[in-house]
Short mmCIF file of C-alpha atoms in Angstrom, two decimals:
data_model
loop_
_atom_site.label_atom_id
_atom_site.label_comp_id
_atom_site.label_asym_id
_atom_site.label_seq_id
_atom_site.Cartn_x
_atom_site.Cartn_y
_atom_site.Cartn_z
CA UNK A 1 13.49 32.97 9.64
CA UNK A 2 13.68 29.92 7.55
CA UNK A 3 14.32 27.32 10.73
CA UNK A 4 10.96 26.17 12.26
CA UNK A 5 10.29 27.00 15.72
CA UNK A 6 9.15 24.23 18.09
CA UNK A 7 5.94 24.91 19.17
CA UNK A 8 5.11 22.48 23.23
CA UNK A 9 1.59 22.57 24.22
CA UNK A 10 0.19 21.47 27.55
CA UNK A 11 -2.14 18.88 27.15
CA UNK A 12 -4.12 16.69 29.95
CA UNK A 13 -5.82 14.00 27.96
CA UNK A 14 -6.18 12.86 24.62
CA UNK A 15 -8.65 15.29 23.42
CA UNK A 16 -6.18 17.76 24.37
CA UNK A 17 -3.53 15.95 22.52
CA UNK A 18 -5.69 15.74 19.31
CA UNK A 19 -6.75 19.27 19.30
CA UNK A 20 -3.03 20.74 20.10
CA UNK A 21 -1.40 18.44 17.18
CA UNK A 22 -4.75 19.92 14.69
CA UNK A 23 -3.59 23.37 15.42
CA UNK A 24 0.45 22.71 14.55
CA UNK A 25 2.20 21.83 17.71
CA UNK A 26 5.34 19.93 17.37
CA UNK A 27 5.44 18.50 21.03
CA UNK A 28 3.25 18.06 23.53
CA UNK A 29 3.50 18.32 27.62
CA UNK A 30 2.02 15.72 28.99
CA UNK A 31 0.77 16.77 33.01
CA UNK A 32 -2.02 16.74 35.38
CA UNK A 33 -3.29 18.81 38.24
CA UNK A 34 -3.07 22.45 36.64
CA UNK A 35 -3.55 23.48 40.15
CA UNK A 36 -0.24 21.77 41.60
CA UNK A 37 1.75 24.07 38.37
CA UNK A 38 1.94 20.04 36.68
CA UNK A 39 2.52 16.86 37.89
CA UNK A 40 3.02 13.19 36.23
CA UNK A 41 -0.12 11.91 34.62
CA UNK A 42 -1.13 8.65 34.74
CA UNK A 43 0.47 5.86 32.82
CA UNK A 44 -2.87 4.70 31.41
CA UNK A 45 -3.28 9.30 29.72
CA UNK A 46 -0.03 8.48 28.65
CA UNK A 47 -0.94 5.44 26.69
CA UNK A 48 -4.18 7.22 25.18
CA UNK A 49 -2.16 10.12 24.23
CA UNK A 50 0.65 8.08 22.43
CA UNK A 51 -1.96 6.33 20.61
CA UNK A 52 -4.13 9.71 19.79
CA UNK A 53 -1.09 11.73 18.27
CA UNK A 54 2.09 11.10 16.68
CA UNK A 55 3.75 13.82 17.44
CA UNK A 56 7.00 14.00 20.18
CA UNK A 57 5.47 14.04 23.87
CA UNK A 58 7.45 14.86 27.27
CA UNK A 59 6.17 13.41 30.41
CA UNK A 60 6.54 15.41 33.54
CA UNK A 61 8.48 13.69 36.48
CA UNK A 62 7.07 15.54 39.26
CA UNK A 63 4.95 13.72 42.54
CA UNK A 64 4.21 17.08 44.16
CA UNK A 65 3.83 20.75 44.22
CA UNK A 66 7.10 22.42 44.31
CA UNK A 67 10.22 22.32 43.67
CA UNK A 68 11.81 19.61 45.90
CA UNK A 69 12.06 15.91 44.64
CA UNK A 70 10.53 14.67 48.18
CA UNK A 71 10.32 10.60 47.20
CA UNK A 72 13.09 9.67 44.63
CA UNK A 73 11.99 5.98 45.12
CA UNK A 74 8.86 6.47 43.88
CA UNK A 75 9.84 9.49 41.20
CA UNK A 76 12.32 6.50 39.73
CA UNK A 77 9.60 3.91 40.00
CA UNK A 78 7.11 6.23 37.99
CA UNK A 79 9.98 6.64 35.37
CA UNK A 80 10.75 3.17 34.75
CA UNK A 81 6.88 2.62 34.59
CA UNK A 82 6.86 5.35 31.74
CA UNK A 83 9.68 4.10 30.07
CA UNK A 84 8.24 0.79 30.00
CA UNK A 85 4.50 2.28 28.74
CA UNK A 86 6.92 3.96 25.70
CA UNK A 87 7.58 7.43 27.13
CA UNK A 88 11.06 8.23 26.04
CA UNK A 89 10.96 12.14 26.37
CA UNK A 90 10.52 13.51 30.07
CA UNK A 91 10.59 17.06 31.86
CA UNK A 92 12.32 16.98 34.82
CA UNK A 93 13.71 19.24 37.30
CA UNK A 94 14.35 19.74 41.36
CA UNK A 95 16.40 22.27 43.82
CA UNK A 96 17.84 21.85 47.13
CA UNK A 97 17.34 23.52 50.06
CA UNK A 98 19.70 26.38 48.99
CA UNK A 99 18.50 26.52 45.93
CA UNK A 100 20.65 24.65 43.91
CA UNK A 101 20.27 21.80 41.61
CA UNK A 102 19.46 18.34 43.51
CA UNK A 103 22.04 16.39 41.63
CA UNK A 104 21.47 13.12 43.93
CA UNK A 105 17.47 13.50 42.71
CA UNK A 106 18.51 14.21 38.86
CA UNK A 107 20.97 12.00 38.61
CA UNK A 108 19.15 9.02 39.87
CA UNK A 109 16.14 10.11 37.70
CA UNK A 110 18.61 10.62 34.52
CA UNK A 111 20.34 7.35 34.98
CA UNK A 112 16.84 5.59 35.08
CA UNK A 113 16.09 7.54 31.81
CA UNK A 114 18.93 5.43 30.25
CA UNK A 115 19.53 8.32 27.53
CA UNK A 116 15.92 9.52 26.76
CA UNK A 117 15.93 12.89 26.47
CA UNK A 118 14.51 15.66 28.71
CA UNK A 119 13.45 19.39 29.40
CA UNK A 120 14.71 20.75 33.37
CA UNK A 121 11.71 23.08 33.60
CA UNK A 122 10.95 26.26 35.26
CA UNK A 123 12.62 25.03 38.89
CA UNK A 124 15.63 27.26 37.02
CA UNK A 125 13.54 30.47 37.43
CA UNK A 126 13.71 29.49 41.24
CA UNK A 127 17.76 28.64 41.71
CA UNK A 128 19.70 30.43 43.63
CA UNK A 129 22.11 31.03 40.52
CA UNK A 130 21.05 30.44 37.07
CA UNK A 131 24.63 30.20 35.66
CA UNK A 132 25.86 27.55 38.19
CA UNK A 133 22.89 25.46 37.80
CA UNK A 134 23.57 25.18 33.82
CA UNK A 135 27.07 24.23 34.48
CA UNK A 136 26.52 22.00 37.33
CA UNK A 137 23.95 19.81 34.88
CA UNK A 138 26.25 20.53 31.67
CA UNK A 139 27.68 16.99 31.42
CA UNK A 140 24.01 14.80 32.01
CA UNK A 141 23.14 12.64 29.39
CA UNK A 142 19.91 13.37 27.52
CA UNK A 143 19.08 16.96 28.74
CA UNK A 144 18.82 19.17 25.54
CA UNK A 145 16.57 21.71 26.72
CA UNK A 146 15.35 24.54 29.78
CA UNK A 147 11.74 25.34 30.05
CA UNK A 148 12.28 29.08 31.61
CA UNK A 149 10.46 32.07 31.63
CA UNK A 150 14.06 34.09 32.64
CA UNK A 151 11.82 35.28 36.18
CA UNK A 152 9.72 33.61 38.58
CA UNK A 153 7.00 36.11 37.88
CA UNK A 154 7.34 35.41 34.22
CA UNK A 155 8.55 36.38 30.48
CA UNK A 156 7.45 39.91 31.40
CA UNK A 157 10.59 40.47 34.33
CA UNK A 158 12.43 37.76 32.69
CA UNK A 159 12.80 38.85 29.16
CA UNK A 160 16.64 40.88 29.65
CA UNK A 161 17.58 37.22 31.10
CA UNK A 162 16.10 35.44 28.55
CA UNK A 163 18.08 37.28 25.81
CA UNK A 164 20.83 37.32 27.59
CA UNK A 165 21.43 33.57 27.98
CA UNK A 166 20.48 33.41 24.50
CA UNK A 167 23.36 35.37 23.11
CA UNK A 168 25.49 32.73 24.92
CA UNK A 169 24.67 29.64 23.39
CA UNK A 170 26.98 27.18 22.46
CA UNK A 171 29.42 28.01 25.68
CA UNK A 172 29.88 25.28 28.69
CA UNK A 173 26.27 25.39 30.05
CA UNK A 174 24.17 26.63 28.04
CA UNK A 175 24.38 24.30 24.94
CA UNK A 176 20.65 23.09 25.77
CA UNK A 177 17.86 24.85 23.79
CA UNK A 178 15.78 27.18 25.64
CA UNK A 179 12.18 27.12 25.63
CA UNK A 180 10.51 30.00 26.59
CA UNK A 181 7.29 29.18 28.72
CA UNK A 182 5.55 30.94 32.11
CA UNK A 183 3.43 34.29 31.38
CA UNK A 184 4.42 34.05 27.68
CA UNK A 185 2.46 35.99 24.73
CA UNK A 186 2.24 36.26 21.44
CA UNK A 187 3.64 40.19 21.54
CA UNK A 188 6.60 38.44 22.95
CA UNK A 189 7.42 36.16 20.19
CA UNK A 190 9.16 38.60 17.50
CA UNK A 191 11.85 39.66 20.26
CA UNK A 192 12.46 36.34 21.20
CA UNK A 193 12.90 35.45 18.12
CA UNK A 194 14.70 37.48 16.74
CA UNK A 195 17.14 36.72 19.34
CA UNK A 196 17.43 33.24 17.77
CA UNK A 197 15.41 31.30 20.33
CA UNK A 198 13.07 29.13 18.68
CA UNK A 199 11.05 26.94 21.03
CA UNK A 200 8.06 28.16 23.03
CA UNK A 201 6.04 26.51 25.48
CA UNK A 202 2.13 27.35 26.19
CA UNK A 203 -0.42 26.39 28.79
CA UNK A 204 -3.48 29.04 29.19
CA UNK A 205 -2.64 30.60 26.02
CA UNK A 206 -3.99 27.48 24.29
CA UNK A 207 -6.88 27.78 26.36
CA UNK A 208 -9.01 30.36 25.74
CA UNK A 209 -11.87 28.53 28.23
CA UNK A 210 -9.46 28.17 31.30
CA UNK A 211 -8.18 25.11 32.59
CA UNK A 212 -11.69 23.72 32.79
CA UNK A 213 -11.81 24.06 28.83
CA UNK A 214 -10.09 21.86 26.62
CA UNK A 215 -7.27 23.19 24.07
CA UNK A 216 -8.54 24.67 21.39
CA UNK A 217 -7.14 24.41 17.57
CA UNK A 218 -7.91 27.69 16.38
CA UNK A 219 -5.82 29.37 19.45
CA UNK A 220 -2.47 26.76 19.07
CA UNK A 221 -2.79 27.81 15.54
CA UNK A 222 -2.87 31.43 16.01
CA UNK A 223 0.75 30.70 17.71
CA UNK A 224 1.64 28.19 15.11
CA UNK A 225 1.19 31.26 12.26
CA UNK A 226 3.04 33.66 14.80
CA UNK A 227 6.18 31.80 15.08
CA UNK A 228 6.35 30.67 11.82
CA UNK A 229 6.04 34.57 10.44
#
């Protein structure tokens, strides 16, 4: 395919950062505390970053594990502390007690973004009903893509959703790009692709030395040459 696929790496620190942009990322996810599945880093690894790499980063809004929004207060005051540091890409995302999206929680987050735009990540894989989440969140400024793996358990037992949702872009819902992240490998990519999705996320997988390890060039570029076959 002649379109470039994006290519979102996971990156904790500015070493990270350097390292993911050497090996071809387009767009970096900027988290910390692997062990909590990502939370918001600090304001001061988001200034390093931005001045390490100039390529697009996303900050995650998230305060704790899971997939409730707990404190919105302080979720909004981290965002307007981002957006004042520069940050004007986020990942975002939160569910309600049944599952569905928390639309007080987005909203407030969203309207705080003032038009920046952002990723709802894998909380999708955990609602109650994939369809009515998209169209519930359809009309929000700024949100232009899903982080999703199709499953909870990953691209593995996700993969039939995954294409599935992708043969119905462009319809009320599902107009946001989908980026396929959670369990994902390279044997996956020529499927997906093929499919006409063309945005992956990686974590591990650009990691060959565990979380402990920083990213490593040589493995983003082995997924940098994949999607670009």
């Amino acid at each position: 395919m002649s379109k470039r696929a994006v290519l979102e790496v996971i990156a904790l620190d500015a070493e990270d950062a350097v390292a993911a942009q050497a090996g071809g990322a387009d767009r970096l996810e900027l988290v910390t505390d692997m062990a909590a599945d990502g939370l918001t880093p600090a304001v001061e690894t988001f200034t390093a970053i931005r001045a390490a790499v100039d390529i697009s980063l996303r900050v995650m809004l998230r305060l704790t594990d899971g997939f409730a929004a707990d404190d919105v207060d302080a979720l909004v005051r981290v965002a307007g502390e981002m957006r004042a540091a520069g940050a004007d890409e986020f990942v975002l995302g939160f569910l309600d007690e049944h599952g569905g999206p928390d639309l007080a929680a987005v909203e407030r987050l969203v309207a705080e973004l003032d038009g920046c735009r952002w990723t709802f990540h894998r909380a999708i894989d955990r609602a109650a009903d994939r369809d009515a989440l998209r169209k519930q969140l359809a009309d929000l400024p700024g949100l232009d893509a899903y982080l999703t793996a199709g499953s909870a358990a990953g691209v593995d037992d996700g993969l039939p959703t995954l294409l599935a949702e992708a043969a119905r872009r462009g319809e009320p819902g599902y107009e946001p790009r989908i980026m396929v992240g959670g369990g994902l490998r390279l044997d996956h990519v020529a499927r997906l692709r093929t499919a006409g999705i063309d945005a992956f996320h990686i974590g591990g997988a650009a990691r060959p030395g565990g979380w402990t390890a920083p990213v490593s060039p040589e493995a983003v570029r082995e997924w940098r040459t994949a999607l670009d076959a």
